[in-house]
Short mmCIF file of C-alpha atoms in Angstrom, two decimals:
data_model
loop_
_atom_site.label_atom_id
_atom_site.label_comp_id
_atom_site.label_asym_id
_atom_site.label_seq_id
_atom_site.Cartn_x
_atom_site.Cartn_y
_atom_site.Cartn_z
CA GLY A 1 -0.06 0.00 -0.09
CA LYS A 2 0.92 3.73 0.19
CA ASN A 3 2.23 3.82 3.67
CA ALA A 4 4.23 0.29 3.33
CA ARG A 5 7.81 0.33 4.52
CA ARG A 6 8.90 -2.92 3.28
CA THR A 7 11.02 -2.72 0.09
CA LYS A 8 10.51 -5.00 -2.80
CA PRO A 9 13.85 -7.05 -3.02
CA THR A 10 15.92 -7.06 -6.40
CA LEU A 11 16.14 -10.87 -7.33
CA LYS A 12 18.77 -11.85 -10.09
CA VAL A 13 17.23 -15.24 -10.38
CA TYR A 14 13.73 -16.64 -10.11
CA THR A 15 14.18 -20.31 -10.00
CA MET A 16 16.55 -22.76 -8.06
CA GLU A 17 17.98 -23.97 -11.51
CA GLU A 18 18.96 -20.48 -12.41
CA LEU A 19 20.59 -19.97 -8.89
CA ALA A 20 22.63 -23.16 -9.31
CA GLU A 21 23.93 -22.13 -12.82
CA ASN A 22 24.68 -18.54 -11.60
CA THR A 23 26.68 -20.04 -8.50
CA LYS A 24 28.71 -22.43 -10.87
CA LYS A 25 29.51 -19.48 -13.23
CA LEU A 26 30.71 -17.27 -10.24
CA ASN A 27 32.91 -20.20 -8.81
CA GLU A 28 34.53 -20.75 -12.31
CA GLU A 29 35.41 -17.18 -12.80
CA TYR A 30 36.60 -16.52 -9.13
CA ASN A 31 40.24 -15.20 -9.09
CA MET A 32 41.76 -15.39 -5.43
CA SER A 33 44.44 -12.55 -6.43
CA ASN A 34 41.48 -10.22 -6.88
CA ASP A 35 39.81 -10.72 -3.75
CA SER A 36 39.70 -7.56 -1.62
CA ASN A 37 38.71 -9.30 1.48
CA LEU A 38 41.56 -11.62 1.49
CA LYS A 39 43.88 -8.58 1.02
CA TYR A 40 42.33 -7.05 4.02
CA LEU A 41 43.00 -10.35 6.02
CA TYR A 42 46.58 -10.38 4.90
CA ASP A 43 47.25 -7.08 5.85
CA LEU A 44 46.01 -7.78 9.26
CA ASP A 45 48.39 -10.65 9.62
CA LYS A 46 51.29 -8.14 9.27
CA ASP A 47 53.22 -6.82 12.09
CA ALA A 48 51.57 -4.22 13.88
CA PRO A 49 53.24 -0.58 13.72
CA GLU A 50 55.58 0.19 16.58
CA MET A 51 54.22 2.08 19.46
CA LYS A 52 55.47 5.69 19.87
CA PHE A 53 57.22 4.79 22.94
CA MET A 54 59.37 2.23 21.27
CA LYS A 55 60.89 4.99 19.25
CA ALA A 56 62.62 6.57 22.35
CA GLY A 57 65.84 8.42 21.56
CA GLN A 58 65.20 8.37 17.95
CA SER A 59 63.28 11.88 17.59
CA LYS A 60 64.52 14.68 15.37
CA ARG A 61 64.79 16.76 18.60
CA ILE A 62 67.17 14.27 20.24
CA TYR A 63 69.28 14.10 17.10
CA GLY A 64 69.45 17.98 17.08
CA GLU A 65 70.73 17.82 20.93
CA LEU A 66 73.37 15.32 19.93
CA LEU A 67 74.65 17.41 17.00
CA LYS A 68 74.93 20.49 19.23
CA VAL A 69 76.98 18.55 21.73
CA VAL A 70 79.34 17.01 19.37
CA ASP A 71 79.69 20.55 17.49
CA ALA A 72 80.44 22.26 20.91
CA SER A 73 82.82 19.51 22.51
CA ASP A 74 86.45 19.17 21.99
CA VAL A 75 86.74 15.73 23.58
CA ILE A 76 83.65 13.13 23.33
CA LEU A 77 83.31 10.71 26.29
CA GLU A 78 81.19 7.83 25.10
CA ILE A 79 79.48 6.14 28.02
CA LEU A 80 78.90 2.52 27.78
CA ASP A 81 77.22 -0.07 29.97
CA SER A 82 79.74 -2.55 31.31
CA ARG A 83 76.98 -5.36 31.18
CA ASP A 84 76.78 -4.81 27.23
CA PRO A 85 79.52 -2.52 25.95
CA ALA A 86 79.10 -3.83 22.45
CA GLY A 87 75.36 -3.26 22.51
CA THR A 88 75.56 0.29 23.99
CA THR A 89 78.27 1.46 21.53
CA CYS A 90 77.13 4.47 18.93
CA GLN A 91 78.80 3.20 15.90
CA TYR A 92 76.81 5.84 13.79
CA VAL A 93 78.24 8.66 16.05
CA GLU A 94 81.79 7.52 15.93
CA THR A 95 81.56 7.02 12.13
CA PHE A 96 80.22 10.70 11.82
CA ILE A 97 82.97 12.04 13.95
CA GLU A 98 85.92 10.31 12.34
CA LYS A 99 84.48 11.40 8.82
CA ASN A 100 83.35 15.16 9.73
CA CYS A 101 85.65 16.22 12.48
CA PRO A 102 88.49 13.82 12.96
CA HIS A 103 90.24 16.30 15.28
CA LYS A 104 87.81 15.47 18.03
CA HIS A 105 88.99 12.85 20.50
CA ILE A 106 86.64 9.86 21.49
CA VAL A 107 87.10 8.11 24.93
CA TYR A 108 85.02 5.07 26.08
CA VAL A 109 83.95 5.11 29.66
CA LEU A 110 82.70 1.66 31.00
CA ASN A 111 80.18 2.64 33.51
CA LYS A 112 78.51 0.36 36.09
CA CYS A 113 81.41 -1.84 36.31
CA ASP A 114 80.42 -2.52 39.82
CA LEU A 115 77.83 -4.91 38.35
CA VAL A 116 80.11 -7.34 36.58
CA PRO A 117 83.09 -9.52 37.60
CA THR A 118 86.58 -8.07 37.53
CA TRP A 119 87.72 -10.04 34.92
CA VAL A 120 84.89 -9.07 32.50
CA THR A 121 85.75 -5.59 32.90
CA ALA A 122 89.38 -6.21 32.27
CA ALA A 123 88.79 -8.17 29.13
CA TRP A 124 86.44 -5.61 27.79
CA ILE A 125 88.82 -2.81 28.52
CA LYS A 126 91.75 -4.88 26.64
CA HIS A 127 89.25 -5.32 23.58
CA LEU A 128 88.01 -1.66 23.46
CA SER A 129 91.25 0.01 24.06
CA LYS A 130 92.39 -1.18 20.42
CA LYS A 131 90.13 1.55 19.18
CA TYR A 132 89.71 4.18 21.49
CA PRO A 133 91.04 4.85 25.20
CA THR A 134 88.91 3.00 27.63
CA ILE A 135 88.46 3.62 31.20
CA ALA A 136 86.66 1.64 33.88
CA PHE A 137 84.08 3.58 35.88
CA HIS A 138 81.66 3.27 38.60
CA ALA A 139 79.32 6.43 39.13
CA SER A 140 78.80 7.35 42.73
CA VAL A 141 78.73 10.97 44.35
CA THR A 142 80.03 9.40 47.63
CA ASN A 143 82.07 6.31 46.61
CA PRO A 144 83.26 6.44 42.89
CA TYR A 145 85.60 4.21 41.22
CA GLY A 146 87.85 5.29 38.35
CA LYS A 147 87.46 9.05 39.14
CA PRO A 148 91.07 9.80 39.58
CA ALA A 149 91.94 8.07 36.30
CA LEU A 150 89.24 9.91 34.27
CA PHE A 151 90.22 13.32 35.91
CA ASN A 152 93.55 12.84 35.06
CA LEU A 153 92.74 12.22 31.58
CA LEU A 154 90.65 15.18 31.32
CA ARG A 155 93.63 17.16 32.47
CA GLN A 156 95.90 15.83 29.96
CA PHE A 157 93.38 16.75 27.14
CA ASP A 158 93.52 20.28 28.81
CA ALA A 159 97.34 20.45 28.54
CA LEU A 160 96.69 19.34 24.62
CA HIS A 161 94.47 22.38 24.07
CA LYS A 162 96.49 25.11 25.88
CA ASP A 163 96.22 27.46 22.93
CA LYS A 164 92.21 27.56 23.89
CA LYS A 165 90.65 29.52 26.61
CA ASN A 166 88.83 26.35 27.82
CA ILE A 167 87.75 22.85 26.58
CA SER A 168 84.40 21.29 26.58
CA ILE A 169 83.78 17.51 27.31
CA GLY A 170 80.68 15.88 25.82
CA PHE A 171 79.09 13.02 27.28
CA ILE A 172 77.17 10.78 24.86
CA GLY A 173 75.59 7.22 24.77
CA TYR A 174 72.39 5.19 25.06
CA PRO A 175 69.59 6.13 27.46
CA ASN A 176 70.02 4.88 30.99
CA VAL A 177 73.85 4.19 30.65
CA GLY A 178 74.79 6.81 33.36
CA LYS A 179 76.02 9.90 31.61
CA SER A 180 74.36 12.43 34.15
CA SER A 181 75.50 10.19 36.78
CA VAL A 182 79.35 10.26 35.74
CA ILE A 183 78.95 14.09 35.71
CA ASN A 184 77.57 14.15 39.20
CA SER A 185 80.63 11.88 40.44
CA LEU A 186 83.05 14.33 38.95
CA LYS A 187 81.29 17.17 40.49
CA LYS A 188 80.71 15.37 43.92
CA GLN A 189 77.17 16.84 43.71
CA LYS A 190 73.93 16.28 42.03
CA CYS A 191 74.45 18.97 39.62
CA CYS A 192 72.43 16.94 36.80
CA LYS A 193 69.13 15.20 37.34
CA ALA A 194 69.64 11.53 37.24
CA ALA A 195 67.23 8.59 37.55
CA PRO A 196 67.25 4.84 37.11
CA ILE A 197 65.02 5.30 33.97
CA PRO A 198 65.53 6.03 30.47
CA GLY A 199 64.92 9.65 29.04
CA GLU A 200 65.27 11.80 32.37
CA THR A 201 67.60 14.17 30.31
CA LYS A 202 65.67 16.13 27.97
CA VAL A 203 67.92 18.86 26.91
CA TRP A 204 71.83 19.51 26.64
CA GLN A 205 73.26 21.32 29.46
CA TYR A 206 76.52 22.88 30.48
CA VAL A 207 78.42 21.83 33.81
CA THR A 208 81.56 23.71 35.03
CA LEU A 209 84.18 21.10 36.36
CA THR A 210 87.32 23.50 36.67
CA LYS A 211 88.04 27.01 35.13
CA ARG A 212 89.14 25.51 31.95
CA ILE A 213 87.19 22.17 31.58
CA TYR A 214 83.22 22.34 30.98
CA LEU A 215 81.32 19.18 30.81
CA ILE A 216 78.05 19.01 28.50
CA ASP A 217 75.41 16.61 29.21
CA CYS A 218 73.44 15.05 26.22
CA PRO A 219 70.17 13.09 26.33
CA GLY A 220 70.44 9.53 25.32
CA VAL A 221 70.43 8.70 21.45
CA VAL A 222 69.56 5.42 19.96
CA TYR A 223 70.18 5.07 15.98
CA GLU A 224 67.89 2.75 14.07
CA THR A 225 70.28 0.06 13.14
CA GLY A 226 67.73 -2.93 12.81
CA GLN A 227 67.45 -3.36 16.46
CA THR A 228 64.41 -5.63 17.68
CA GLU A 229 62.03 -4.40 20.21
CA MET A 230 63.37 -7.13 22.50
CA GLU A 231 66.82 -5.68 22.20
CA ARG A 232 65.73 -2.13 23.12
CA VAL A 233 63.71 -3.22 26.08
CA LEU A 234 66.51 -5.47 27.64
CA LYS A 235 69.06 -2.43 26.94
CA GLY A 236 66.97 -0.14 29.09
CA VAL A 237 65.93 2.23 26.16
CA VAL A 238 62.21 2.00 26.95
CA ARG A 239 60.49 2.58 29.98
CA ALA A 240 58.84 -0.61 31.38
CA GLU A 241 55.79 1.01 32.82
CA LYS A 242 54.62 2.14 29.20
CA ILE A 243 55.06 -1.35 27.48
CA GLU A 244 51.44 -2.42 26.85
CA ASP A 245 52.39 -6.28 26.68
CA PRO A 246 55.26 -6.57 29.06
CA LEU A 247 54.97 -10.59 28.97
CA GLU A 248 56.34 -10.80 25.57
CA PHE A 249 59.79 -9.67 26.89
CA ILE A 250 60.26 -12.16 29.71
CA ASP A 251 61.81 -14.68 27.36
CA GLY A 252 64.76 -12.49 27.12
CA ILE A 253 65.32 -11.90 30.85
CA LEU A 254 65.05 -16.02 31.06
CA GLN A 255 67.49 -16.42 28.40
CA LYS A 256 70.19 -13.97 29.43
CA ALA A 257 69.90 -14.27 33.30
CA ASN A 258 71.28 -17.06 35.10
CA PRO A 259 68.60 -19.27 36.77
CA LYS A 260 70.68 -19.71 39.74
CA PHE A 261 70.19 -15.82 40.40
CA LEU A 262 66.39 -15.75 39.51
CA THR A 263 65.78 -18.54 41.97
CA GLU A 264 67.59 -16.47 44.90
CA ILE A 265 65.80 -13.28 43.97
CA TYR A 266 62.42 -14.62 43.37
CA LYS A 267 62.08 -17.83 45.32
CA VAL A 268 61.11 -19.81 42.17
CA GLU A 269 62.78 -23.25 41.85
CA LYS A 270 61.58 -24.48 38.55
CA TRP A 271 59.57 -23.40 35.60
CA THR A 272 58.46 -24.59 32.43
CA SER A 273 57.54 -21.35 30.49
CA LYS A 274 57.64 -17.72 30.80
CA GLU A 275 53.81 -17.80 31.93
CA ASP A 276 54.80 -20.29 34.55
CA PHE A 277 57.59 -18.22 35.77
CA VAL A 278 55.65 -14.95 36.16
CA SER A 279 52.77 -16.82 37.55
CA GLN A 280 54.88 -18.32 40.51
CA CYS A 281 56.53 -14.93 40.94
CA SER A 282 52.95 -13.35 41.12
CA VAL A 283 52.01 -15.64 44.09
CA ASN A 284 55.34 -15.10 45.81
CA TYR A 285 54.81 -11.24 45.69
CA GLY A 286 51.01 -11.10 46.21
CA LYS A 287 50.49 -9.66 42.63
CA LEU A 288 46.83 -11.34 42.36
CA LEU A 289 43.70 -10.44 40.74
CA LYS A 290 40.14 -11.13 42.03
CA GLY A 291 39.45 -14.89 42.70
CA GLY A 292 43.23 -15.32 43.39
CA GLU A 293 44.35 -15.30 39.74
CA PRO A 294 48.02 -14.14 39.19
CA ASP A 295 48.42 -10.62 37.70
CA LEU A 296 50.72 -11.49 34.98
CA LYS A 297 51.00 -8.23 33.38
CA ALA A 298 51.96 -6.45 36.51
CA MET A 299 54.28 -8.99 37.81
CA ALA A 300 55.80 -8.90 34.13
CA LYS A 301 56.38 -5.04 34.38
CA MET A 302 57.89 -5.49 37.65
CA LEU A 303 60.35 -7.91 36.36
CA LEU A 304 61.12 -5.53 33.56
CA MET A 305 61.86 -2.77 35.86
CA ASP A 306 64.07 -5.06 38.07
CA TRP A 307 66.05 -5.93 35.04
CA GLN A 308 66.52 -2.19 34.09
CA ARG A 309 67.51 -1.19 37.57
CA ALA A 310 70.15 -3.97 37.62
CA LYS A 311 68.33 -6.14 40.35
CA ILE A 312 68.77 -9.05 38.17
CA PRO A 313 72.67 -9.57 37.64
CA TYR A 314 73.93 -10.44 33.87
CA PHE A 315 76.66 -9.56 31.59
CA THR A 316 77.61 -9.98 28.03
CA SER A 317 80.91 -12.13 27.60
CA PRO A 318 83.70 -10.33 26.31
CA PRO A 319 85.05 -11.62 22.73
CA LYS A 320 87.43 -14.48 22.73
CA GLU A 321 91.02 -13.66 21.33
CA LEU A 322 93.86 -15.43 20.79
CA ASN A 323 96.51 -14.94 23.41
CA ASN A 324 100.22 -14.64 22.72
CA GLU A 325 102.07 -17.05 24.79
CA ASN A 326 105.29 -15.09 24.89
CA GLU A 327 103.58 -11.89 26.27
CA THR A 328 101.64 -11.43 29.43
CA SER A 329 98.37 -9.60 29.27
CA LEU A 330 98.86 -6.41 31.41
CA VAL A 331 95.04 -6.35 32.33
CA THR A 332 95.48 -9.97 33.65
CA PHE A 333 98.76 -9.04 35.62
CA ILE A 334 96.68 -6.29 37.34
CA THR A 335 93.74 -7.87 38.09
CA LYS A 336 95.33 -11.14 39.48
CA ASN A 337 98.42 -9.64 41.24
CA ILE A 338 97.79 -6.17 42.24
CA PRO A 339 94.10 -5.55 42.03
CA GLY A 340 94.59 -2.50 44.57
CA VAL A 341 96.38 -0.35 42.05
CA PHE A 342 93.80 -1.06 39.21
CA SER A 343 92.27 2.16 39.36
CA LYS A 344 95.48 4.02 39.27
CA LEU A 345 96.69 2.28 36.12
CA THR A 346 93.66 2.30 34.33
CA THR A 347 94.90 5.32 32.23
CA ALA A 348 97.69 2.93 31.06
CA PHE A 349 95.35 1.81 28.33
CA ILE A 350 95.95 4.91 26.21
CA HIS A 351 95.24 4.46 22.46
CA PRO A 352 98.26 5.11 20.24
CA LYS A 353 96.34 7.69 18.18
CA LEU A 354 96.74 10.14 21.12
CA SER A 355 99.74 12.39 21.00
CA THR A 356 103.17 11.53 22.62
CA ALA A 357 102.47 14.27 25.29
CA VAL A 358 99.54 12.37 26.72
CA CYS A 359 101.25 8.83 26.68
CA GLU A 360 104.32 10.21 28.37
CA LYS A 361 102.20 11.71 31.23
CA THR A 362 100.31 8.64 31.34
#
């Protein structure tokens, strides 16, 4: 009728025989490559785009801060994490400096050496000193390690630049390696804001060490070199509290950490998977949901925070090198026979590229 709301359907066929023939024809003409629905499902199977927090230390603003520090510095101190020196090395920055400003000096500082055995630090110093001067350091305002060696090295660089009114020392490196903490140790006071989380330093800042030596703190920089999300999280580049699915990264902790230490810290004897380990830890720490269900997400975040704050001990083994039987390694001799003077002789590992004056003073 006139007020009817039901519309008349449009039928392409009127009999069952016509429907069967039409269906058979469509089936024969079907081409899978032209199916838009399959393309949509394929796009869903692809890896999801990285979250914004996974790009920490890679923004244009951070790169701009780094270039300002490199341009204003006469000496570049590259701070490395003693637990993973090779993984926290800024290869891109080193190549940039060697290519565009080869007159600038680069020095490695192995920070957090108190978190690894002495032989690991000594082996990494021996390996890295072949490229640049390397110094072991433990950042602490009250009880630092390696401070006299680093201070003397800075004075030697000051002597090399007597023609200048003053010299600037730039601190670069990955987030959460301890750049600001090293500056605080040299100043014996908390002049730079430091925290056990990455990204605390937002902009570069000048700090006066002596009348002629100025220190420049730089935000942590991470260059995109094909690193996976797992590597970024375990290096401490990403803040643990911002990770949406922290359970995915527990496998990396279980692979790198010694099971003996995990048992001592979290009181978990045996586990079959990462879910089982996190579940037992949740029960031990009281991280439970309604009904007594373990809160896996909260506990996984807690594990990642413990990892980034060095509560879980681990270190990367130094590269194995062939030892010359006729020559005794200076590092081995110092660590085994006279460990008490190890900090005083750290500056003995000076790279031959430095001038003769520095080597003679050392």
